[in-house]
Coordinates of C-alpha atoms in Angstrom, one line a residue:
Chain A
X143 CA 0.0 0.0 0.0
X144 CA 3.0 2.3 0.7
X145 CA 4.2 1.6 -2.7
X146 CA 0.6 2.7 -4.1
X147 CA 0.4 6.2 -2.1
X148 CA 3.7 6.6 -3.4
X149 CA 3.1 6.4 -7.2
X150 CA -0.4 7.7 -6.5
X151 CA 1.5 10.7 -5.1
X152 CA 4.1 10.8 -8.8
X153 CA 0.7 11.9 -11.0
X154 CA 1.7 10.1 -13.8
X155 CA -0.5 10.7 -16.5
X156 CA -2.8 8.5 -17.7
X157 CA -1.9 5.5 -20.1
X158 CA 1.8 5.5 -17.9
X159 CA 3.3 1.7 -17.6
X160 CA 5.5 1.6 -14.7
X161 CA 8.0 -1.7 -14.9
X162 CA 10.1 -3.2 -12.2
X163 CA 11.8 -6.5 -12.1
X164 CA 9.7 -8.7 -9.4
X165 CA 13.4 -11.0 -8.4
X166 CA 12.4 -13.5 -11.4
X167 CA 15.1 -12.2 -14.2
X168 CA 12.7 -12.6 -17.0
X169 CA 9.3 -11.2 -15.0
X170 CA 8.4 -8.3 -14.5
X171 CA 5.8 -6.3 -11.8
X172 CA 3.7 -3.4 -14.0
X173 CA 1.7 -0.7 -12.9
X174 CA -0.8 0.6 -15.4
X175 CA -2.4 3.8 -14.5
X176 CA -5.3 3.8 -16.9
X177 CA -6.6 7.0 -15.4
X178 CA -6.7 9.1 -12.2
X179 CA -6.5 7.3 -9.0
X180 CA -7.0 3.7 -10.4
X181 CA -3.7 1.7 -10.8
X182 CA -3.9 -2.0 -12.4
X183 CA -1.3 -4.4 -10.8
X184 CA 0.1 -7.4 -13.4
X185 CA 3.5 -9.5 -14.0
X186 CA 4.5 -10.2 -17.5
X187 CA 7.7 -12.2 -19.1
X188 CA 10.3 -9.4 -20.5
X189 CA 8.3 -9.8 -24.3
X190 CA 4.9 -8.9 -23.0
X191 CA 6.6 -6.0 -21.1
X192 CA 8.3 -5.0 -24.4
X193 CA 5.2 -5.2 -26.5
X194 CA 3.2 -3.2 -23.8
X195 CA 5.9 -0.8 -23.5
X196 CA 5.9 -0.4 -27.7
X197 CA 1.9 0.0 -27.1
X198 CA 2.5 2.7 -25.0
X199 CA 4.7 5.0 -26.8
X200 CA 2.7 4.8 -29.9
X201 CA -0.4 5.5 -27.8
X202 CA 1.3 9.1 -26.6
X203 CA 2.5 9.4 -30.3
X204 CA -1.3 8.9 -31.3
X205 CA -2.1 11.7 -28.4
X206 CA 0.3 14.0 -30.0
X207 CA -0.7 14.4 -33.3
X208 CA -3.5 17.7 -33.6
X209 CA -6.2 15.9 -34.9
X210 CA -8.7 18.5 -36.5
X211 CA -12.6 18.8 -35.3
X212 CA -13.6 15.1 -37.3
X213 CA -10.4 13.7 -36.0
X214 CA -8.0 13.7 -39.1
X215 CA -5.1 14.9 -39.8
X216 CA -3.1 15.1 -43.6
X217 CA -1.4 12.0 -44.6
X218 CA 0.8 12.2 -47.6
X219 CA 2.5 9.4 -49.4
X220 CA 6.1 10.1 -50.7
X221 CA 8.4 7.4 -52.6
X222 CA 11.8 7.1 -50.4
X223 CA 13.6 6.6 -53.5
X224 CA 12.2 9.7 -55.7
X225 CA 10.6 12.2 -53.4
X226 CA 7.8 11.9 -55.6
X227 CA 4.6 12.6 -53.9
X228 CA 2.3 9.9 -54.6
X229 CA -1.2 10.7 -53.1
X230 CA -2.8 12.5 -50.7
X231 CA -5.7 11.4 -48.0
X232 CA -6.3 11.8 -44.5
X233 CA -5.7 10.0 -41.5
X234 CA -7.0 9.1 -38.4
X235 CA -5.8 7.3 -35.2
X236 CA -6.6 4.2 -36.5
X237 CA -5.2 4.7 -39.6
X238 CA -2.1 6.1 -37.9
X239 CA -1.6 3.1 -35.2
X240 CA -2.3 0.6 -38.1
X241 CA 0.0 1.8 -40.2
X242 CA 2.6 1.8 -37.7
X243 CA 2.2 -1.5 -37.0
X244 CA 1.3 -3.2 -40.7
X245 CA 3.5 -0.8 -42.5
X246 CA 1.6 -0.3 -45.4
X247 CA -0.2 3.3 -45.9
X248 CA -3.5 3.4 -44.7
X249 CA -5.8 6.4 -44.4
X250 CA -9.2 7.1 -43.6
X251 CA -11.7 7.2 -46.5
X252 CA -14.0 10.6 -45.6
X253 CA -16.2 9.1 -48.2
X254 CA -16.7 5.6 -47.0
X255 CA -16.2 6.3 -43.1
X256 CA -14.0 4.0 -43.2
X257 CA -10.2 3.0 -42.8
X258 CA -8.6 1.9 -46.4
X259 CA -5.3 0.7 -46.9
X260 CA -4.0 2.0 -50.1
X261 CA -3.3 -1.3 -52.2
X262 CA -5.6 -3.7 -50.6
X263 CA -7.8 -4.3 -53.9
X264 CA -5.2 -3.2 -56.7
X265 CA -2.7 -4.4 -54.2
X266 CA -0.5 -2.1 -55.0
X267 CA 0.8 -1.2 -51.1
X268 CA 3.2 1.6 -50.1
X269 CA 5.4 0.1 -48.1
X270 CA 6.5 2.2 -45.4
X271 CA 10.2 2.4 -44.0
X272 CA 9.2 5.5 -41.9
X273 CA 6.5 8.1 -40.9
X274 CA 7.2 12.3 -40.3
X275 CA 5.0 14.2 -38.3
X276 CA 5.1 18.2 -39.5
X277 CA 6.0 21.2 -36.5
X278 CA 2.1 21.6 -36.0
X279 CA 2.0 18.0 -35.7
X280 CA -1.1 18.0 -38.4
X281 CA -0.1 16.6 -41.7
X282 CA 2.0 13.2 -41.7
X283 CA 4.1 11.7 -44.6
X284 CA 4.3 8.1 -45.2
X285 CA 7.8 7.7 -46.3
X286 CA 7.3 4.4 -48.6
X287 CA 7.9 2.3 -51.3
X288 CA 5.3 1.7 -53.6
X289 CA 4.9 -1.9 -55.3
X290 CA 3.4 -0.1 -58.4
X291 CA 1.5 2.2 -60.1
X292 CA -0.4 4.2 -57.1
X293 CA -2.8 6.2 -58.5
X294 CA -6.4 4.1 -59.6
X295 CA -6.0 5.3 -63.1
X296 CA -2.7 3.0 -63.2
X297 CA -0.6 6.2 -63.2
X298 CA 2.4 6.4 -60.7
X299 CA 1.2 9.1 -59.0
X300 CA -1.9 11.1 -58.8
X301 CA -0.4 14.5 -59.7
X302 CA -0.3 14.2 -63.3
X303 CA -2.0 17.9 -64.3
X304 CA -0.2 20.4 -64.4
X305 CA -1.5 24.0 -64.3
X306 CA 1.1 25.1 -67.4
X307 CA -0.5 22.5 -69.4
X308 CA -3.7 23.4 -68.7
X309 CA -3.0 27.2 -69.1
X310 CA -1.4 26.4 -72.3
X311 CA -4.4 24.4 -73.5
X312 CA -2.7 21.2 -74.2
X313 CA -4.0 17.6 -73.2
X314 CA -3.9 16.7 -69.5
X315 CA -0.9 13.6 -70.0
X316 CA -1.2 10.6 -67.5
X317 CA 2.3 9.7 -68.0
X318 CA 3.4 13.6 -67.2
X319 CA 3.5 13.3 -63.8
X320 CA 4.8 16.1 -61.3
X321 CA 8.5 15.3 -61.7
X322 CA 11.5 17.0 -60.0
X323 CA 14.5 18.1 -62.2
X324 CA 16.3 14.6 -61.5
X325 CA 13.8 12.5 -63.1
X326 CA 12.3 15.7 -65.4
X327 CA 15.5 15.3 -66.8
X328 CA 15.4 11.4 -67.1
X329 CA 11.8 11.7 -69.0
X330 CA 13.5 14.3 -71.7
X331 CA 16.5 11.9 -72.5
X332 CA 13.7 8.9 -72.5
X333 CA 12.1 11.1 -74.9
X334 CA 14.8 11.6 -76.6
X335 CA 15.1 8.2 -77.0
X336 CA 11.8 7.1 -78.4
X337 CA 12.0 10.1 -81.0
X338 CA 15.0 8.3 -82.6
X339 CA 12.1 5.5 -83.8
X340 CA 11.3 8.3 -85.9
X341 CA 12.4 10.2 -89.0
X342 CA 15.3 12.7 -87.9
X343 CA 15.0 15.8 -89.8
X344 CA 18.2 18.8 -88.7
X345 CA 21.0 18.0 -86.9
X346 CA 20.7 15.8 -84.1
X347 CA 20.7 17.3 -80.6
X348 CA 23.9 16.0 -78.3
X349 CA 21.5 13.7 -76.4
X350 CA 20.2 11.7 -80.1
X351 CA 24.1 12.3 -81.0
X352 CA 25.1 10.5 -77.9
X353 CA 22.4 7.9 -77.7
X354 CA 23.3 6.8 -80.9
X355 CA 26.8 6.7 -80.7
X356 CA 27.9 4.6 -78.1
X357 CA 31.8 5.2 -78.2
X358 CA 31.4 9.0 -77.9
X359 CA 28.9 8.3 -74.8
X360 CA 31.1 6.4 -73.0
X361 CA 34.2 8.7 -73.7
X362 CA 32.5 11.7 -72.6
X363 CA 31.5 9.6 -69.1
X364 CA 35.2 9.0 -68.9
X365 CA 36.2 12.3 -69.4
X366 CA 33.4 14.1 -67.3
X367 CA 34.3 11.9 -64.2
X368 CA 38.2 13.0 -65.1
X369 CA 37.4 16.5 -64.8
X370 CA 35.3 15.8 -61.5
X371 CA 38.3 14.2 -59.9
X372 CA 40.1 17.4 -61.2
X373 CA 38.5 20.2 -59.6
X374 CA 39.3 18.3 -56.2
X375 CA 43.3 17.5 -57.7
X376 CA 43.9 21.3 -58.7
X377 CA 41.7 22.8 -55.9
X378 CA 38.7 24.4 -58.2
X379 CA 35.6 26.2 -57.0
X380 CA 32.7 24.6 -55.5
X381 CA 30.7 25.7 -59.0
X382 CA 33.1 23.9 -60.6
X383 CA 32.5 20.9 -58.8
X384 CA 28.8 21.4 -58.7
X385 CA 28.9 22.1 -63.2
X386 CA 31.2 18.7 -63.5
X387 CA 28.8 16.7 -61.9
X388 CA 26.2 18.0 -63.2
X389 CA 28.4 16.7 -66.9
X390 CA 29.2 13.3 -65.2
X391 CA 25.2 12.9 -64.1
X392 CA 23.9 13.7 -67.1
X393 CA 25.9 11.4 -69.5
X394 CA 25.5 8.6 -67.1
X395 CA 22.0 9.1 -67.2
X396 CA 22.5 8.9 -71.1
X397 CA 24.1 5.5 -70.7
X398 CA 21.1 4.7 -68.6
X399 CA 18.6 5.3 -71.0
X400 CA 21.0 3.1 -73.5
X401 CA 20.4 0.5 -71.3
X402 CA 16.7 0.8 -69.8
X403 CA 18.1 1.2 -66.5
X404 CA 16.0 4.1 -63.9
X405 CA 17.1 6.1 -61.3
X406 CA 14.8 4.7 -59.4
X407 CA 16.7 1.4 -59.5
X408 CA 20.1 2.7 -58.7
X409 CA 18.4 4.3 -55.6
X410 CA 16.9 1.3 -54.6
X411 CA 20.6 -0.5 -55.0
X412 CA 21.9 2.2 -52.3
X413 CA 19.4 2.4 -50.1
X414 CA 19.5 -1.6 -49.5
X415 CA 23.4 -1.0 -49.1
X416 CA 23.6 1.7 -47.2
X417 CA 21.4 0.3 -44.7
X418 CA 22.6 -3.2 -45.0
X419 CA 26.2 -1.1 -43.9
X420 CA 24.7 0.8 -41.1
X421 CA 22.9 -2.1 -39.4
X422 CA 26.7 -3.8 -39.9
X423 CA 28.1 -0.6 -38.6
X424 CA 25.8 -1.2 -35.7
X425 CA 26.6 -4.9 -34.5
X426 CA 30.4 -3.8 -35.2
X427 CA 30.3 -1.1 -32.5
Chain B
X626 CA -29.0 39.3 -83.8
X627 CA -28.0 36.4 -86.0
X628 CA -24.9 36.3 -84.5
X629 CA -26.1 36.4 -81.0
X630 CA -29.1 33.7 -81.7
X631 CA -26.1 31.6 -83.5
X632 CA -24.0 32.0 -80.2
X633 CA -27.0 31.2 -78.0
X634 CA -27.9 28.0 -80.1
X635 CA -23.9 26.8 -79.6
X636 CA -25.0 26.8 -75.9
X637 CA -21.2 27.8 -74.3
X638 CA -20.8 27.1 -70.5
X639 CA -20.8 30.3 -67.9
X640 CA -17.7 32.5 -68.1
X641 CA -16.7 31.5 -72.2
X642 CA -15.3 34.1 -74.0
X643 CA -15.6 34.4 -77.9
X644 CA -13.0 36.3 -79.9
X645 CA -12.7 37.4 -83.1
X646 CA -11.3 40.3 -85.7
X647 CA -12.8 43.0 -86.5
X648 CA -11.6 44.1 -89.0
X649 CA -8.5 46.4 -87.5
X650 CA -6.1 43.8 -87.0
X651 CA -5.2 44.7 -83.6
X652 CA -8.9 44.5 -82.3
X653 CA -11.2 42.0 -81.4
X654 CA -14.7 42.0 -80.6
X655 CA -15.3 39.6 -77.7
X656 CA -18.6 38.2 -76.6
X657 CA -18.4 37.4 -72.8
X658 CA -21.2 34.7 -72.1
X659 CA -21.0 35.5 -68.2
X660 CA -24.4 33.4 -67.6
X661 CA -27.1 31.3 -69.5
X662 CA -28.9 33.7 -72.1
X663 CA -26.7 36.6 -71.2
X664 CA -23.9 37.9 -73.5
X665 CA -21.7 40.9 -73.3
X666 CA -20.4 42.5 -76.5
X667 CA -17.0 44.4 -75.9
X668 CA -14.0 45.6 -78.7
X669 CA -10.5 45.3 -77.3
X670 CA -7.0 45.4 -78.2
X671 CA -4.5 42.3 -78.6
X672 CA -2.9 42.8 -75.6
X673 CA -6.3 43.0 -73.5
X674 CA -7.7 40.0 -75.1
X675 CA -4.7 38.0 -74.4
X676 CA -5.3 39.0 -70.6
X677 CA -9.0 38.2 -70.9
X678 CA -8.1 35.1 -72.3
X679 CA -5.5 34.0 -69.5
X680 CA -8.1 35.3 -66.8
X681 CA -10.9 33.2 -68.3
X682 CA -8.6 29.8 -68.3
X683 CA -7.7 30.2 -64.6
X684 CA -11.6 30.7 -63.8
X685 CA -12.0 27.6 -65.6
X686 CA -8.8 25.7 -63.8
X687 CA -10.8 26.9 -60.4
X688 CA -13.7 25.4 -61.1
X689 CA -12.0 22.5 -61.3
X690 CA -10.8 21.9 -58.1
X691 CA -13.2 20.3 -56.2
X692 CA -13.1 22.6 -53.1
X693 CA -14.6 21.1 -49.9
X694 CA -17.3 22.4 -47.5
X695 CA -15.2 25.1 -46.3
X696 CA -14.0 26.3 -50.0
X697 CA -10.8 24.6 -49.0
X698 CA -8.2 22.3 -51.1
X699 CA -4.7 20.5 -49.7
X700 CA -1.9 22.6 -50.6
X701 CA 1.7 20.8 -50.4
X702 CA 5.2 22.7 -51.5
X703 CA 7.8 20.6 -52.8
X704 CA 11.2 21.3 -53.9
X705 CA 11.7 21.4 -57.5
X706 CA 15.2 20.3 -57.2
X707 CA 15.5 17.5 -54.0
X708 CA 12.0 17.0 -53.7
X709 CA 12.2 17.1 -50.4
X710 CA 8.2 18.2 -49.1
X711 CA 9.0 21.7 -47.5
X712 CA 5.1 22.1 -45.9
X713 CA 1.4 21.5 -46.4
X714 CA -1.2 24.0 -45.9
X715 CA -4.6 24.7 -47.1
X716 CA -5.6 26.8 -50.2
X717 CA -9.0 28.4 -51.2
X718 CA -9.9 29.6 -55.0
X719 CA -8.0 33.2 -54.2
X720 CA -5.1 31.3 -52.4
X721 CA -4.3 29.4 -55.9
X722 CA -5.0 32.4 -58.5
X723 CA -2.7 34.7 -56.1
X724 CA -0.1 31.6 -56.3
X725 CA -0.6 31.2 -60.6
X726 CA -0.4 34.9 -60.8
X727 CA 2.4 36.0 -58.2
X728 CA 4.2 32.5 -58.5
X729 CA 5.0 32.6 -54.8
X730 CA 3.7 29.6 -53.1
X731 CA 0.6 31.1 -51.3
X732 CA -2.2 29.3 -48.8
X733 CA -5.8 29.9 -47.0
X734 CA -4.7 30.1 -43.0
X735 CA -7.6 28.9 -41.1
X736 CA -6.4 30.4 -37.5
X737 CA -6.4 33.7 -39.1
X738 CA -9.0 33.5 -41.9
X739 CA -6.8 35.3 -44.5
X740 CA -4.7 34.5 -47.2
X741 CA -0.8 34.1 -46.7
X742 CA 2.0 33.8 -49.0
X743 CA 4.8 31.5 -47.2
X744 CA 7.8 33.9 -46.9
X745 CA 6.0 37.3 -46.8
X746 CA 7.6 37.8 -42.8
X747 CA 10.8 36.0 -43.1
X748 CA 11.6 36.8 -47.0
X749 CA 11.9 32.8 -47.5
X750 CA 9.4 32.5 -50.3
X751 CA 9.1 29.8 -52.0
X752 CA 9.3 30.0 -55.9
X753 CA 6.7 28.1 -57.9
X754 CA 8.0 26.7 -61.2
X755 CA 4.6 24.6 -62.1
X756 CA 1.4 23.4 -59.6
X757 CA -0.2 19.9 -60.3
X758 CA -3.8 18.8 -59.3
X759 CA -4.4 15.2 -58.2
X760 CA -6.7 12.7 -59.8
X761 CA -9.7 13.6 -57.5
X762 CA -8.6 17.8 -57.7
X763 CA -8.8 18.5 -54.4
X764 CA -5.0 18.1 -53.4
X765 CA -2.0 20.5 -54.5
X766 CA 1.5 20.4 -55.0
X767 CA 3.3 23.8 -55.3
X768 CA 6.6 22.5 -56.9
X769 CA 9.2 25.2 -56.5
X770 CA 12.5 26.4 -55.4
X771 CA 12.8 27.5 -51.2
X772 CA 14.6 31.5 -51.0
X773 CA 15.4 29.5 -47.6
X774 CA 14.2 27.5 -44.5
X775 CA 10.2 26.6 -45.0
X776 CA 9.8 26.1 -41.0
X777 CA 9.3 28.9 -38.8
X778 CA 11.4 27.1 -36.8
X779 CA 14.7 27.4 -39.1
X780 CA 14.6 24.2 -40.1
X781 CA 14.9 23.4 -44.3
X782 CA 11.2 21.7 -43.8
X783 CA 8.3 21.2 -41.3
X784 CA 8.6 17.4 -41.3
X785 CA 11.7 16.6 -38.7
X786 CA 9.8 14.6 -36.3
X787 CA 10.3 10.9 -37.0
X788 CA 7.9 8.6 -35.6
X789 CA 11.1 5.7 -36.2
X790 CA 12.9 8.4 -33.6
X791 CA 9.8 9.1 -31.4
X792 CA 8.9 5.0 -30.5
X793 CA 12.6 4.9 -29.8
X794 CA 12.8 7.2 -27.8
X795 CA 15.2 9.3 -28.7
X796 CA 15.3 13.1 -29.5
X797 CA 13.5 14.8 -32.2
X798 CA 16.6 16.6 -34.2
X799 CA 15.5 19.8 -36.4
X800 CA 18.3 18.7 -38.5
X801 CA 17.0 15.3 -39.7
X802 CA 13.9 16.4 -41.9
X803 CA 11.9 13.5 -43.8
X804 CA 14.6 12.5 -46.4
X805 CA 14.5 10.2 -49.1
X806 CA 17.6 7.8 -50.1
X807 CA 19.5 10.1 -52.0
X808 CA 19.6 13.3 -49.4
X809 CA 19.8 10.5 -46.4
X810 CA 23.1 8.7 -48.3
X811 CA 24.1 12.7 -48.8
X812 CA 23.4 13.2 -44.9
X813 CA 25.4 10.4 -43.6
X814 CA 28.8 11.2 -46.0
X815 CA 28.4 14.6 -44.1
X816 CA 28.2 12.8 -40.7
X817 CA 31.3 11.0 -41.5
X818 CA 32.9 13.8 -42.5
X819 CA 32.2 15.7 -39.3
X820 CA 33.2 12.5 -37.3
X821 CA 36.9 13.5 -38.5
X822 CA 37.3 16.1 -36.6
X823 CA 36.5 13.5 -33.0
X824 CA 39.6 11.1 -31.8
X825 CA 39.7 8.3 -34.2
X826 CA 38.4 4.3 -32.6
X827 CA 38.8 1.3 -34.4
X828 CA 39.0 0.4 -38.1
X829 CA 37.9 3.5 -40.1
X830 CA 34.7 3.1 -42.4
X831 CA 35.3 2.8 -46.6
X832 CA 33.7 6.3 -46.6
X833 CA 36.2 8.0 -44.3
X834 CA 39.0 6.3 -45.9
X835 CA 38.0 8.0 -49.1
X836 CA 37.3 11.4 -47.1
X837 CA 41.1 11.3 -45.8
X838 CA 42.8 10.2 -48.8
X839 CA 41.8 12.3 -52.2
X840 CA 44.2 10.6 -54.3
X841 CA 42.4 7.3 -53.5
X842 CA 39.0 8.8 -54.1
X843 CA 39.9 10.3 -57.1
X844 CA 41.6 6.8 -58.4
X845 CA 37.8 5.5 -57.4
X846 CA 35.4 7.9 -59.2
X847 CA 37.6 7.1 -62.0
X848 CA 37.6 3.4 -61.6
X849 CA 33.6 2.7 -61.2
X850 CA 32.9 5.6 -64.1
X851 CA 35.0 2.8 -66.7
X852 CA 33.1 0.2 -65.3
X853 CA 29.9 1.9 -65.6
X854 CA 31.2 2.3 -69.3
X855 CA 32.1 -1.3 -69.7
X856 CA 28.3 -2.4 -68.7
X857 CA 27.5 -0.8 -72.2
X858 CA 30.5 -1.8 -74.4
X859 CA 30.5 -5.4 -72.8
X860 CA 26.6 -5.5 -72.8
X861 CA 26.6 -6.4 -69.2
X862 CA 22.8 -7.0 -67.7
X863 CA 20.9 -4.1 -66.3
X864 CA 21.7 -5.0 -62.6
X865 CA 25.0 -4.7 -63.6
X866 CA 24.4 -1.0 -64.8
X867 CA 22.5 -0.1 -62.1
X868 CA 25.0 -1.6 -59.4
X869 CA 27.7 0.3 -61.4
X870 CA 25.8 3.5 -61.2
X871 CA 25.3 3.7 -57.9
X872 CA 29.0 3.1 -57.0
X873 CA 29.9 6.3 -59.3
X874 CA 27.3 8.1 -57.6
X875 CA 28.4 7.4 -54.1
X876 CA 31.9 8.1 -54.6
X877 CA 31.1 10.8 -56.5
X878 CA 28.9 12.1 -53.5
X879 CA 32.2 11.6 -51.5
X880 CA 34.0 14.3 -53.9
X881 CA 31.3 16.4 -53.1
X882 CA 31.4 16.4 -49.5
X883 CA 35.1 17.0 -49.3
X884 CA 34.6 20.4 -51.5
X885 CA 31.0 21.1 -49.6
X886 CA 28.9 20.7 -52.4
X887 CA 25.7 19.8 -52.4
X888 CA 23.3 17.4 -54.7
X889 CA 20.7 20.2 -54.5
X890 CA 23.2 23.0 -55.8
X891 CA 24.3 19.7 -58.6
X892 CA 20.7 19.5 -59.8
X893 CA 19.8 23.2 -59.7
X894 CA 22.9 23.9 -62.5
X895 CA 21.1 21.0 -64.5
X896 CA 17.8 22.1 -64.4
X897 CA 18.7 26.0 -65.2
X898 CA 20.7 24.4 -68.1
X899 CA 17.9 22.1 -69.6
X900 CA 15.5 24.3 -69.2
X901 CA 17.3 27.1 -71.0
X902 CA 18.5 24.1 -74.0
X903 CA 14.5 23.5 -73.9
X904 CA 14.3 26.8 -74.8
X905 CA 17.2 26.7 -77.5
X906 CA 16.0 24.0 -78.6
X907 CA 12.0 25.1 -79.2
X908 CA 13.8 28.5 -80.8
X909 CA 15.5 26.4 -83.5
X910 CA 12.3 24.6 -84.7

């Protein structure tokens, strides 16, 4: 009872899980204060103190977030790999704590009052590998890997019309998503590409001249990452280093297209890598 | 009165404007249908009709959006360059013309009931190079280059809380905003690199090897850039190319640290110099 008055007299806040070892190494004594004044008394092995433990810090993460008036907050989708932004929805405590647990994006439907993991008829999931809560606490990203197409008209994302387009009059294009200057780039060489199928009228651009001649392309890549190496070797400015390999990017994104080969996969090769080293780096310490 | 029953009878949606000569070539006689059976007959010049025209297809892109009860859409800013998802807001029909005319990112604030363009206090603005509508229209993205920070708090974006970080327990760091793989490989070069500088334990990591000795680095870069070359002249599977692409990359991301360059400064040169070849390049046609 002494023990009691003395926690009772802590005020922890409700949903606190206090743990003590009870003299059996793999047991442990917990007292759950569900709310004000009432304490639960158990003993659990060292996994159910763990799980509760997990349960309880992704309840006060759940208590953080500002829900708004119906209880939702923004969730956004992102692709780890591409920082493109994939969809939109909303998201409510349930969606939040299932997502956290399943790992795949799940939000709250508004129209079918109800939760909906994206993927779960087309199943194309969004696998997430972590979640990011915004300084209002309001709006959450799924950081994610999608296993396809995300958007239900089988386009990668939903953000394929653009305002210019419209403005300009032209046709609203599926395939032009909202694309950042990486893999904006990567669609005009691909482009490029594909209008070689075609009959060439004028003089070829550099990209054409390159994609069709594979001994210039891969003597340019050699010279490019040369002249890298050479504005660390005879001390150049920082725009010269930035201009170079901007040069060495672009003409192995060339090659790239040669081959079929995305960004998107040689970002997927380093972030199994690098994480594959910094769980090694881990167990090495 | 023809005219006008034969304009009637083509039965044009609210808000469509009809142009055409009249006979001075630098004037046009418009016919402003502002509602069913109504029509407006103006003269104006070139200039004014190319306004009128603009004006008319951004009423039309805000119909569009699908603006919920409270005249409300999502509004996200991205950056145009890393991608990276600076903040998300909300945006009404005058918070998205300001944006398409002004092309500063600018959003509805519900605490305050006004509108507010990001960066009108602290100067950070954030420039908006295109805005995309979702499949449904009733989410945003602003894609555009930051003047600075996004978060009032200084930090390059709102999302540095990571729920990974939070159900581990450990600190929330402003400095570790939401990044995807190629920022976060970027981020932990930089680490190493400022690891330097604390007394040496152990066997040092491949990456601070590199950092310490340029003349191996240099021999690297050059190294994985032939056998990039040699996946295309030896016809080498994709994998291969892929695999190969990322090694370049990474040590080429290790060049970068040493001389403090960024990826985002990397793919700002490209963009301003594809978009001004784009421009070349339309010229020419």
């Amino acid at each position: 009872m002494a023990a009691i008055h003395c926690i009772q007299a802590l005020r922890f806040p409700s949903r606190t899980h206090v743990f003590f070892p009870n003299g059996d190494q793999n047991r442990y004594n917990i007292i759950n204060k569900k709310q004000r004044g009432f304490l639960v008394f158990a003993s659990a092995d060292k996994n159910s103190v763990k799980e509760i433990y997990i349960k309880s810090k992704v309840e006060t993460l759940l208590d953080s977030v500002k829900w708004d008036d119906k209880g939702l907050a923004v969730g956004i989708a992102q692709n780890i790999d591409t920082g493109a932004i994939l969809m939109q929805g909303f998201v409510n405590r349930d969606a939040l704590a299932t997502t956290v647990s399943s790992k795949k994006a799940t939000f709250f439907s508004r129209s079918r009052s109800a939760l909906w993991t994206k993927g779960e008829t087309s199943k194309n999931f969004i696998n997430v590998h972590d979640i990011y809560l915004d300084c209002d606490r309001d709006s959450i990203i799924y950081l994610g890997k999608p296993d396809g197409p995300t958007c239900h008209t089988g386009s990668e994302t939903c953000y394929y019309t653009s305002v210019s387009d419209l403005l300009e009059n032209e046709q609203v294009d599926e395939n032009k998503v909202a694309l950042t200057t990486l893999y904006s780039l990567e669609t005009t060489i691909s482009q490029r590409k594909d209008e070689l199928a075609l009959p060439q009228t004028g003089k070829p651009s550099w990209t054409k001249r390159l994609l069709l001649d594979h001994h210039l392309l891969c003597s340019k890549i050699r010279e490019e990452a040369d002249e890298l190496c050479r504005t660390l070797e005879e001390n150049e400015d920082n725009a010269r280093t930035a201009s170079e390999m901007g040069d060495v990017l672009y003409h192995a994104m060339v090659l790239m297209a040669v081959k079929g080969v995305k960004i998107e996969q040689v970002l997927e090769v380093l972030r199994k890598r690098f994480s594959e080293s910094g769980i090694e780096e881990k167990r090495s310490r």
